[in-house]
Every structure is written in structure tokens, then in C-alpha cells.
Amino acid sequence: MSQKAVVLDQQAIRRALTRIAHEIIERNKGIENCILVGIKTRGIHIAKRLAERIGQIEGESIQVGVLDITLYRDDLTEKTENAVPEVKGSHIPTDINNKKVILVDDVLYTGRTVRAGMDALMDIGRSSQIQLAVLVDRGHRELPIRADFIGKNIPTSSSERIVVALNEVDELDQVSIYEN
């Protein structure tokens, strides 16, 4: 697999997240009764960055939760030595009942990760609304799911792969397209 292009650098990622933060505030008329929930792994870091920007804009903090969707996937790939999925655990710091949950992930592709995330959230509680924020929407949906907040639409072919690198995990902020 070879890198074809860098589509977002550190500044572009920062600008996209700042725009998404403003859009979240505007759409929800503030952040009252809202919580950001990041899907493991990179969605968590994006959610934390959004919370930081929202705090700077609004002058108050928004809670951030962590969602592990491993057991909700229909295509389990990450398994332990004994072929059992490895569950890392979710942590939602507050009751989500009657709250607006903004589910956060790095890349929206087939929609299966988001579906698994919504299933996991519904097992935790009954939110008044679930909204979706993604850094990148690359198309190729298999399920009727769309993002409410998108950092960048990047049309891709099915032979290409979007790789999101974040400082917290990869020591680099960058979104690239790789060719198989």
C-alpha cells in the first residue's frame, strides 16, 4: 500500500474541527443537554478536541464519553489469541437519557461502525437524539446513514484507503489517501 496524497494536514484538521464545533453549537442552540461520545480509538481523540474547542467558544465544558463498539460489530476483525473479540470498555460520564448525543468518529465509510455505535448507545440509554460528527466522509455507504457534521468529504475509489493519523496515537496529525 502506497501513499497517494495527503488530503488534510495539521492546520486543515484544526480548521475542520473548529468548524464542526461551531456547527454543533449552532444546530443545538448551545450545548445544554449535549454530550460528545467518541468511538474507539480515533473518534475519542476527535471528540476530546471538539470538546476543547466548544469550551473555548461557549465558555463552558461539554462532557465526553468513550464508546467501545467491539461486541456490536457485524464484521469482528480484532480478536484475541482464543478468537474472542477484545473488549476495551465504554465510559459514558453521565446518564444519556433525554440528552442529545453527538457520536464522533474519524472516517465514515460503509456506515457499519456508526450502526454499531448507535446500537451500543441504545443499550446504554434512550437519548433524545443522536447526531453524527466525522472528520472524513469517503462515501461508499452500505447502510442509509449520513453524518450531520463533516470535516471534509473525500470521494474515494474502493481500492483506496483513508488513513487518519492523530497526534495522540500516531504522533502526527494528517489524513492521507493510500492506494492498494
mmCIF file with all atom_site columns, C-alpha atoms in Angstrom:
data_model
loop_
_atom_site.group_PDB
_atom_site.id
_atom_site.type_symbol
_atom_site.label_atom_id
_atom_site.label_alt_id
_atom_site.label_comp_id
_atom_site.label_asym_id
_atom_site.label_entity_id
_atom_site.label_seq_id
_atom_site.pdbx_PDB_ins_code
_atom_site.Cartn_x
_atom_site.Cartn_y
_atom_site.Cartn_z
_atom_site.occupancy
_atom_site.B_iso_or_equiv
_atom_site.pdbx_formal_charge
_atom_site.auth_seq_id
_atom_site.auth_comp_id
_atom_site.auth_asym_id
_atom_site.auth_atom_id
_atom_site.pdbx_PDB_model_num
ATOM 1   C CA . MET A 1 1   ? 0.000   0.000   0.000  1.00 0.00 ? 1   MET A CA 1
ATOM 2   C CA . SER A 1 2   ? 1.490   3.340   -1.028 1.00 0.00 ? 2   SER A CA 1
ATOM 3   C CA . GLN A 1 3   ? 0.553   6.852   -0.023 1.00 0.00 ? 3   GLN A CA 1
ATOM 4   C CA . LYS A 1 4   ? -1.216  8.621   -2.878 1.00 0.00 ? 4   LYS A CA 1
ATOM 5   C CA . ALA A 1 5   ? -1.890  12.036  -1.312 1.00 0.00 ? 5   ALA A CA 1
ATOM 6   C CA . VAL A 1 6   ? -2.123  13.968  1.931  1.00 0.00 ? 6   VAL A CA 1
ATOM 7   C CA . VAL A 1 7   ? -5.611  15.488  1.931  1.00 0.00 ? 7   VAL A CA 1
ATOM 8   C CA . LEU A 1 8   ? -5.612  17.173  5.356  1.00 0.00 ? 8   LEU A CA 1
ATOM 9   C CA . ASP A 1 9   ? -2.584  18.453  7.222  1.00 0.00 ? 9   ASP A CA 1
ATOM 10  C CA . GLN A 1 10  ? -2.443  19.592  10.854 1.00 0.00 ? 10  GLN A CA 1
ATOM 11  C CA . GLN A 1 11  ? -3.857  23.073  10.117 1.00 0.00 ? 11  GLN A CA 1
ATOM 12  C CA . ALA A 1 12  ? -6.647  21.719  7.911  1.00 0.00 ? 12  ALA A CA 1
ATOM 13  C CA . ILE A 1 13  ? -7.667  19.228  10.617 1.00 0.00 ? 13  ILE A CA 1
ATOM 14  C CA . ARG A 1 14  ? -7.694  22.023  13.206 1.00 0.00 ? 14  ARG A CA 1
ATOM 15  C CA . ARG A 1 15  ? -9.843  24.248  10.953 1.00 0.00 ? 15  ARG A CA 1
ATOM 16  C CA . ALA A 1 16  ? -12.265 21.396  10.181 1.00 0.00 ? 16  ALA A CA 1
ATOM 17  C CA . LEU A 1 17  ? -12.730 20.587  13.871 1.00 0.00 ? 17  LEU A CA 1
ATOM 18  C CA . THR A 1 18  ? -13.240 24.265  14.732 1.00 0.00 ? 18  THR A CA 1
ATOM 19  C CA . ARG A 1 19  ? -15.935 24.494  12.044 1.00 0.00 ? 19  ARG A CA 1
ATOM 20  C CA . ILE A 1 20  ? -17.618 21.309  13.298 1.00 0.00 ? 20  ILE A CA 1
ATOM 21  C CA . ALA A 1 21  ? -17.579 22.704  16.866 1.00 0.00 ? 21  ALA A CA 1
ATOM 22  C CA . HIS A 1 22  ? -19.346 25.876  15.671 1.00 0.00 ? 22  HIS A CA 1
ATOM 23  C CA . GLU A 1 23  ? -21.875 23.811  13.702 1.00 0.00 ? 23  GLU A CA 1
ATOM 24  C CA . ILE A 1 24  ? -22.641 21.620  16.742 1.00 0.00 ? 24  ILE A CA 1
ATOM 25  C CA . ILE A 1 25  ? -23.245 24.706  18.894 1.00 0.00 ? 25  ILE A CA 1
ATOM 26  C CA . GLU A 1 26  ? -25.374 26.389  16.232 1.00 0.00 ? 26  GLU A CA 1
ATOM 27  C CA . ARG A 1 27  ? -27.509 23.345  15.437 1.00 0.00 ? 27  ARG A CA 1
ATOM 28  C CA . ASN A 1 28  ? -28.172 22.585  19.111 1.00 0.00 ? 28  ASN A CA 1
ATOM 29  C CA . LYS A 1 29  ? -28.601 26.252  20.126 1.00 0.00 ? 29  LYS A CA 1
ATOM 30  C CA . GLY A 1 30  ? -25.785 25.874  22.620 1.00 0.00 ? 30  GLY A CA 1
ATOM 31  C CA . ILE A 1 31  ? -24.573 22.743  24.380 1.00 0.00 ? 31  ILE A CA 1
ATOM 32  C CA . GLU A 1 32  ? -27.203 22.275  27.065 1.00 0.00 ? 32  GLU A CA 1
ATOM 33  C CA . ASN A 1 33  ? -28.178 18.592  27.350 1.00 0.00 ? 33  ASN A CA 1
ATOM 34  C CA . CYS A 1 34  ? -25.476 17.586  24.851 1.00 0.00 ? 34  CYS A CA 1
ATOM 35  C CA . ILE A 1 35  ? -22.687 15.036  25.244 1.00 0.00 ? 35  ILE A CA 1
ATOM 36  C CA . LEU A 1 36  ? -19.923 14.046  22.828 1.00 0.00 ? 36  LEU A CA 1
ATOM 37  C CA . VAL A 1 37  ? -19.271 10.290  22.575 1.00 0.00 ? 37  VAL A CA 1
ATOM 38  C CA . GLY A 1 38  ? -16.173 9.177   20.692 1.00 0.00 ? 38  GLY A CA 1
ATOM 39  C CA . ILE A 1 39  ? -15.942 5.751   19.090 1.00 0.00 ? 39  ILE A CA 1
ATOM 40  C CA . LYS A 1 40  ? -12.698 3.968   19.984 1.00 0.00 ? 40  LYS A CA 1
ATOM 41  C CA . THR A 1 41  ? -9.951  4.698   19.019 1.00 0.00 ? 41  THR A CA 1
ATOM 42  C CA . ARG A 1 42  ? -9.515  7.869   16.994 1.00 0.00 ? 42  ARG A CA 1
ATOM 43  C CA . GLY A 1 43  ? -13.092 9.060   17.497 1.00 0.00 ? 43  GLY A CA 1
ATOM 44  C CA . ILE A 1 44  ? -12.285 9.569   21.167 1.00 0.00 ? 44  ILE A CA 1
ATOM 45  C CA . HIS A 1 45  ? -9.426  11.942  20.410 1.00 0.00 ? 45  HIS A CA 1
ATOM 46  C CA . ILE A 1 46  ? -11.518 13.857  17.885 1.00 0.00 ? 46  ILE A CA 1
ATOM 47  C CA . ALA A 1 47  ? -14.331 14.141  20.471 1.00 0.00 ? 47  ALA A CA 1
ATOM 48  C CA . LYS A 1 48  ? -11.885 15.489  23.067 1.00 0.00 ? 48  LYS A CA 1
ATOM 49  C CA . ARG A 1 49  ? -10.581 18.070  20.601 1.00 0.00 ? 49  ARG A CA 1
ATOM 50  C CA . LEU A 1 50  ? -14.139 19.114  19.749 1.00 0.00 ? 50  LEU A CA 1
ATOM 51  C CA . ALA A 1 51  ? -14.932 19.441  23.466 1.00 0.00 ? 51  ALA A CA 1
ATOM 52  C CA . GLU A 1 52  ? -11.894 21.678  23.895 1.00 0.00 ? 52  GLU A CA 1
ATOM 53  C CA . ARG A 1 53  ? -12.971 23.943  21.017 1.00 0.00 ? 53  ARG A CA 1
ATOM 54  C CA . ILE A 1 54  ? -16.584 24.036  22.196 1.00 0.00 ? 54  ILE A CA 1
ATOM 55  C CA . GLY A 1 55  ? -15.335 25.013  25.665 1.00 0.00 ? 55  GLY A CA 1
ATOM 56  C CA . GLN A 1 56  ? -13.292 27.868  24.170 1.00 0.00 ? 56  GLN A CA 1
ATOM 57  C CA . ILE A 1 57  ? -16.256 29.099  22.124 1.00 0.00 ? 57  ILE A CA 1
ATOM 58  C CA . GLU A 1 58  ? -19.025 28.680  24.711 1.00 0.00 ? 58  GLU A CA 1
ATOM 59  C CA . GLY A 1 59  ? -17.054 29.288  27.888 1.00 0.00 ? 59  GLY A CA 1
ATOM 60  C CA . GLU A 1 60  ? -18.426 26.093  29.417 1.00 0.00 ? 60  GLU A CA 1
ATOM 61  C CA . SER A 1 61  ? -17.460 22.470  29.117 1.00 0.00 ? 61  SER A CA 1
ATOM 62  C CA . ILE A 1 62  ? -19.250 19.631  27.378 1.00 0.00 ? 62  ILE A CA 1
ATOM 63  C CA . GLN A 1 63  ? -18.904 16.082  28.660 1.00 0.00 ? 63  GLN A CA 1
ATOM 64  C CA . VAL A 1 64  ? -17.076 13.466  26.595 1.00 0.00 ? 64  VAL A CA 1
ATOM 65  C CA . GLY A 1 65  ? -17.763 9.749   26.666 1.00 0.00 ? 65  GLY A CA 1
ATOM 66  C CA . VAL A 1 66  ? -15.899 6.757   25.246 1.00 0.00 ? 66  VAL A CA 1
ATOM 67  C CA . LEU A 1 67  ? -17.707 4.045   23.298 1.00 0.00 ? 67  LEU A CA 1
ATOM 68  C CA . ASP A 1 68  ? -16.321 0.589   22.551 1.00 0.00 ? 68  ASP A CA 1
ATOM 69  C CA . ILE A 1 69  ? -18.407 -0.976  19.783 1.00 0.00 ? 69  ILE A CA 1
ATOM 70  C CA . THR A 1 70  ? -16.488 -4.266  19.505 1.00 0.00 ? 70  THR A CA 1
ATOM 71  C CA . LEU A 1 71  ? -19.394 -6.511  20.530 1.00 0.00 ? 71  LEU A CA 1
ATOM 72  C CA . TYR A 1 72  ? -21.806 -4.646  18.240 1.00 0.00 ? 72  TYR A CA 1
ATOM 73  C CA . ARG A 1 73  ? -19.821 -5.131  15.024 1.00 0.00 ? 73  ARG A CA 1
ATOM 74  C CA . ASP A 1 74  ? -21.142 -7.474  12.368 1.00 0.00 ? 74  ASP A CA 1
ATOM 75  C CA . ASP A 1 75  ? -17.642 -7.915  10.953 1.00 0.00 ? 75  ASP A CA 1
ATOM 76  C CA . LEU A 1 76  ? -15.494 -8.599  14.016 1.00 0.00 ? 76  LEU A CA 1
ATOM 77  C CA . THR A 1 77  ? -11.870 -8.491  12.916 1.00 0.00 ? 77  THR A CA 1
ATOM 78  C CA . GLU A 1 78  ? -9.853  -7.677  16.031 1.00 0.00 ? 78  GLU A CA 1
ATOM 79  C CA . LYS A 1 79  ? -9.677  -10.890 18.025 1.00 0.00 ? 79  LYS A CA 1
ATOM 80  C CA . THR A 1 80  ? -7.524  -12.239 20.796 1.00 0.00 ? 80  THR A CA 1
ATOM 81  C CA . GLU A 1 81  ? -5.488  -15.437 20.583 1.00 0.00 ? 81  GLU A CA 1
ATOM 82  C CA . ASN A 1 82  ? -8.513  -17.544 21.563 1.00 0.00 ? 82  ASN A CA 1
ATOM 83  C CA . ALA A 1 83  ? -10.658 -15.969 18.765 1.00 0.00 ? 83  ALA A CA 1
ATOM 84  C CA . VAL A 1 84  ? -12.796 -13.948 21.191 1.00 0.00 ? 84  VAL A CA 1
ATOM 85  C CA . PRO A 1 85  ? -13.259 -10.237 20.411 1.00 0.00 ? 85  PRO A CA 1
ATOM 86  C CA . GLU A 1 86  ? -11.189 -7.983  22.662 1.00 0.00 ? 86  GLU A CA 1
ATOM 87  C CA . VAL A 1 87  ? -13.458 -5.560  24.529 1.00 0.00 ? 87  VAL A CA 1
ATOM 88  C CA . LYS A 1 88  ? -11.804 -2.453  25.915 1.00 0.00 ? 88  LYS A CA 1
ATOM 89  C CA . GLY A 1 89  ? -14.868 -0.964  27.606 1.00 0.00 ? 89  GLY A CA 1
ATOM 90  C CA . SER A 1 90  ? -17.026 2.097   27.276 1.00 0.00 ? 90  SER A CA 1
ATOM 91  C CA . HIS A 1 91  ? -17.188 5.022   29.675 1.00 0.00 ? 91  HIS A CA 1
ATOM 92  C CA . ILE A 1 92  ? -20.085 7.443   29.485 1.00 0.00 ? 92  ILE A CA 1
ATOM 93  C CA . PRO A 1 93  ? -19.688 10.007  32.315 1.00 0.00 ? 93  PRO A CA 1
ATOM 94  C CA . THR A 1 94  ? -23.374 10.854  32.587 1.00 0.00 ? 94  THR A CA 1
ATOM 95  C CA . ASP A 1 95  ? -26.837 9.449   32.021 1.00 0.00 ? 95  ASP A CA 1
ATOM 96  C CA . ILE A 1 96  ? -27.652 9.839   28.302 1.00 0.00 ? 96  ILE A CA 1
ATOM 97  C CA . ASN A 1 97  ? -31.416 9.553   28.742 1.00 0.00 ? 97  ASN A CA 1
ATOM 98  C CA . ASN A 1 98  ? -33.141 12.556  27.128 1.00 0.00 ? 98  ASN A CA 1
ATOM 99  C CA . LYS A 1 99  ? -29.790 14.047  26.064 1.00 0.00 ? 99  LYS A CA 1
ATOM 100 C CA . LYS A 1 100 ? -28.511 14.902  22.611 1.00 0.00 ? 100 LYS A CA 1
ATOM 101 C CA . VAL A 1 101 ? -25.627 12.540  21.918 1.00 0.00 ? 101 VAL A CA 1
ATOM 102 C CA . ILE A 1 102 ? -23.133 13.581  19.281 1.00 0.00 ? 102 ILE A CA 1
ATOM 103 C CA . LEU A 1 103 ? -21.437 10.368  18.154 1.00 0.00 ? 103 LEU A CA 1
ATOM 104 C CA . VAL A 1 104 ? -17.917 11.110  16.897 1.00 0.00 ? 104 VAL A CA 1
ATOM 105 C CA . ASP A 1 105 ? -15.698 9.054   14.586 1.00 0.00 ? 105 ASP A CA 1
ATOM 106 C CA . ASP A 1 106 ? -12.769 9.651   12.281 1.00 0.00 ? 106 ASP A CA 1
ATOM 107 C CA . VAL A 1 107 ? -13.989 8.211   8.952  1.00 0.00 ? 107 VAL A CA 1
ATOM 108 C CA . LEU A 1 108 ? -17.491 7.447   7.707  1.00 0.00 ? 108 LEU A CA 1
ATOM 109 C CA . TYR A 1 109 ? -17.314 4.703   5.088  1.00 0.00 ? 109 TYR A CA 1
ATOM 110 C CA . THR A 1 110 ? -19.866 1.866   4.886  1.00 0.00 ? 110 THR A CA 1
ATOM 111 C CA . GLY A 1 111 ? -21.879 3.068   7.895  1.00 0.00 ? 111 GLY A CA 1
ATOM 112 C CA . ARG A 1 112 ? -21.435 -0.198  9.793  1.00 0.00 ? 112 ARG A CA 1
ATOM 113 C CA . THR A 1 113 ? -19.298 1.339   12.554 1.00 0.00 ? 113 THR A CA 1
ATOM 114 C CA . VAL A 1 114 ? -21.897 4.063   13.116 1.00 0.00 ? 114 VAL A CA 1
ATOM 115 C CA . ARG A 1 115 ? -24.726 1.495   13.186 1.00 0.00 ? 115 ARG A CA 1
ATOM 116 C CA . ALA A 1 116 ? -22.792 -0.463  15.800 1.00 0.00 ? 116 ALA A CA 1
ATOM 117 C CA . GLY A 1 117 ? -22.255 2.764   17.757 1.00 0.00 ? 117 GLY A CA 1
ATOM 118 C CA . MET A 1 118 ? -25.955 3.577   17.713 1.00 0.00 ? 118 MET A CA 1
ATOM 119 C CA . ASP A 1 119 ? -26.811 0.053   18.871 1.00 0.00 ? 119 ASP A CA 1
ATOM 120 C CA . ALA A 1 120 ? -24.335 0.399   21.748 1.00 0.00 ? 120 ALA A CA 1
ATOM 121 C CA . LEU A 1 121 ? -25.777 3.791   22.726 1.00 0.00 ? 121 LEU A CA 1
ATOM 122 C CA . MET A 1 122 ? -29.330 2.433   22.718 1.00 0.00 ? 122 MET A CA 1
ATOM 123 C CA . ASP A 1 123 ? -28.269 -0.318  25.110 1.00 0.00 ? 123 ASP A CA 1
ATOM 124 C CA . ILE A 1 124 ? -26.882 2.360   27.454 1.00 0.00 ? 124 ILE A CA 1
ATOM 125 C CA . GLY A 1 125 ? -29.932 4.617   27.460 1.00 0.00 ? 125 GLY A CA 1
ATOM 126 C CA . ARG A 1 126 ? -32.573 6.448   25.462 1.00 0.00 ? 126 ARG A CA 1
ATOM 127 C CA . SER A 1 127 ? -31.164 9.697   24.185 1.00 0.00 ? 127 SER A CA 1
ATOM 128 C CA . SER A 1 128 ? -33.484 12.342  22.785 1.00 0.00 ? 128 SER A CA 1
ATOM 129 C CA . GLN A 1 129 ? -31.355 12.497  19.655 1.00 0.00 ? 129 GLN A CA 1
ATOM 130 C CA . ILE A 1 130 ? -28.214 11.000  18.134 1.00 0.00 ? 130 ILE A CA 1
ATOM 131 C CA . GLN A 1 131 ? -26.182 13.185  15.816 1.00 0.00 ? 131 GLN A CA 1
ATOM 132 C CA . LEU A 1 132 ? -23.062 12.118  13.923 1.00 0.00 ? 132 LEU A CA 1
ATOM 133 C CA . ALA A 1 133 ? -19.813 14.072  13.542 1.00 0.00 ? 133 ALA A CA 1
ATOM 134 C CA . VAL A 1 134 ? -16.974 12.711  11.403 1.00 0.00 ? 134 VAL A CA 1
ATOM 135 C CA . LEU A 1 135 ? -13.659 14.143  10.318 1.00 0.00 ? 135 LEU A CA 1
ATOM 136 C CA . VAL A 1 136 ? -13.889 12.475  6.879  1.00 0.00 ? 136 VAL A CA 1
ATOM 137 C CA . ASP A 1 137 ? -16.796 11.156  4.812  1.00 0.00 ? 137 ASP A CA 1
ATOM 138 C CA . ARG A 1 138 ? -15.425 8.995   1.999  1.00 0.00 ? 138 ARG A CA 1
ATOM 139 C CA . GLY A 1 139 ? -18.677 7.652   0.565  1.00 0.00 ? 139 GLY A CA 1
ATOM 140 C CA . HIS A 1 140 ? -19.408 4.002   -0.359 1.00 0.00 ? 140 HIS A CA 1
ATOM 141 C CA . ARG A 1 141 ? -22.276 3.621   2.119  1.00 0.00 ? 141 ARG A CA 1
ATOM 142 C CA . GLU A 1 142 ? -23.782 0.163   2.640  1.00 0.00 ? 142 GLU A CA 1
ATOM 143 C CA . LEU A 1 143 ? -26.359 1.416   5.148  1.00 0.00 ? 143 LEU A CA 1
ATOM 144 C CA . PRO A 1 144 ? -28.628 4.500   4.977  1.00 0.00 ? 144 PRO A CA 1
ATOM 145 C CA . ILE A 1 145 ? -26.517 6.597   7.334  1.00 0.00 ? 145 ILE A CA 1
ATOM 146 C CA . ARG A 1 146 ? -25.281 10.155  6.860  1.00 0.00 ? 146 ARG A CA 1
ATOM 147 C CA . ALA A 1 147 ? -23.242 12.484  9.016  1.00 0.00 ? 147 ALA A CA 1
ATOM 148 C CA . ASP A 1 148 ? -24.683 15.673  10.497 1.00 0.00 ? 148 ASP A CA 1
ATOM 149 C CA . PHE A 1 149 ? -21.252 17.286  10.796 1.00 0.00 ? 149 PHE A CA 1
ATOM 150 C CA . ILE A 1 150 ? -18.437 16.571  8.318  1.00 0.00 ? 150 ILE A CA 1
ATOM 151 C CA . GLY A 1 151 ? -14.889 17.889  8.363  1.00 0.00 ? 151 GLY A CA 1
ATOM 152 C CA . LYS A 1 152 ? -14.228 17.001  4.723  1.00 0.00 ? 152 LYS A CA 1
ATOM 153 C CA . ASN A 1 153 ? -15.893 14.929  2.012  1.00 0.00 ? 153 ASN A CA 1
ATOM 154 C CA . ILE A 1 154 ? -13.232 12.898  0.232  1.00 0.00 ? 154 ILE A CA 1
ATOM 155 C CA . PRO A 1 155 ? -14.623 10.843  -2.657 1.00 0.00 ? 155 PRO A CA 1
ATOM 156 C CA . THR A 1 156 ? -12.565 7.670   -2.995 1.00 0.00 ? 156 THR A CA 1
ATOM 157 C CA . SER A 1 157 ? -12.493 4.518   -5.052 1.00 0.00 ? 157 SER A CA 1
ATOM 158 C CA . SER A 1 158 ? -12.983 1.190   -3.318 1.00 0.00 ? 158 SER A CA 1
ATOM 159 C CA . SER A 1 159 ? -9.304  0.366   -3.963 1.00 0.00 ? 159 SER A CA 1
ATOM 160 C CA . GLU A 1 160 ? -8.229  3.390   -1.928 1.00 0.00 ? 160 GLU A CA 1
ATOM 161 C CA . ARG A 1 161 ? -7.965  3.667   1.829  1.00 0.00 ? 161 ARG A CA 1
ATOM 162 C CA . ILE A 1 162 ? -8.258  6.756   4.037  1.00 0.00 ? 162 ILE A CA 1
ATOM 163 C CA . VAL A 1 163 ? -5.754  6.811   6.896  1.00 0.00 ? 163 VAL A CA 1
ATOM 164 C CA . VAL A 1 164 ? -6.307  9.276   9.745  1.00 0.00 ? 164 VAL A CA 1
ATOM 165 C CA . ALA A 1 165 ? -3.222  9.889   11.861 1.00 0.00 ? 165 ALA A CA 1
ATOM 166 C CA . LEU A 1 166 ? -3.681  11.829  15.101 1.00 0.00 ? 166 LEU A CA 1
ATOM 167 C CA . ASN A 1 167 ? -1.009  13.195  17.418 1.00 0.00 ? 167 ASN A CA 1
ATOM 168 C CA . GLU A 1 168 ? -2.428  11.356  20.433 1.00 0.00 ? 168 GLU A CA 1
ATOM 169 C CA . VAL A 1 169 ? -1.980  7.950   18.768 1.00 0.00 ? 169 VAL A CA 1
ATOM 170 C CA . ASP A 1 170 ? 0.376   8.387   15.827 1.00 0.00 ? 170 ASP A CA 1
ATOM 171 C CA . GLU A 1 171 ? 2.456   11.450  16.817 1.00 0.00 ? 171 GLU A CA 1
ATOM 172 C CA . LEU A 1 172 ? 1.282   13.157  13.615 1.00 0.00 ? 172 LEU A CA 1
ATOM 173 C CA . ASP A 1 173 ? -1.864  14.997  12.511 1.00 0.00 ? 173 ASP A CA 1
ATOM 174 C CA . GLN A 1 174 ? -2.665  14.058  8.931  1.00 0.00 ? 174 GLN A CA 1
ATOM 175 C CA . VAL A 1 175 ? -5.287  12.470  6.716  1.00 0.00 ? 175 VAL A CA 1
ATOM 176 C CA . SER A 1 176 ? -3.946  10.584  3.706  1.00 0.00 ? 176 SER A CA 1
ATOM 177 C CA . ILE A 1 177 ? -5.230  8.509   0.829  1.00 0.00 ? 177 ILE A CA 1
ATOM 178 C CA . TYR A 1 178 ? -3.428  5.226   0.243  1.00 0.00 ? 178 TYR A CA 1
ATOM 179 C CA . GLU A 1 179 ? -3.677  3.087   -2.885 1.00 0.00 ? 179 GLU A CA 1
ATOM 180 C CA . ASN A 1 180 ? -3.807  -0.707  -2.622 1.00 0.00 ? 180 ASN A CA 1
#
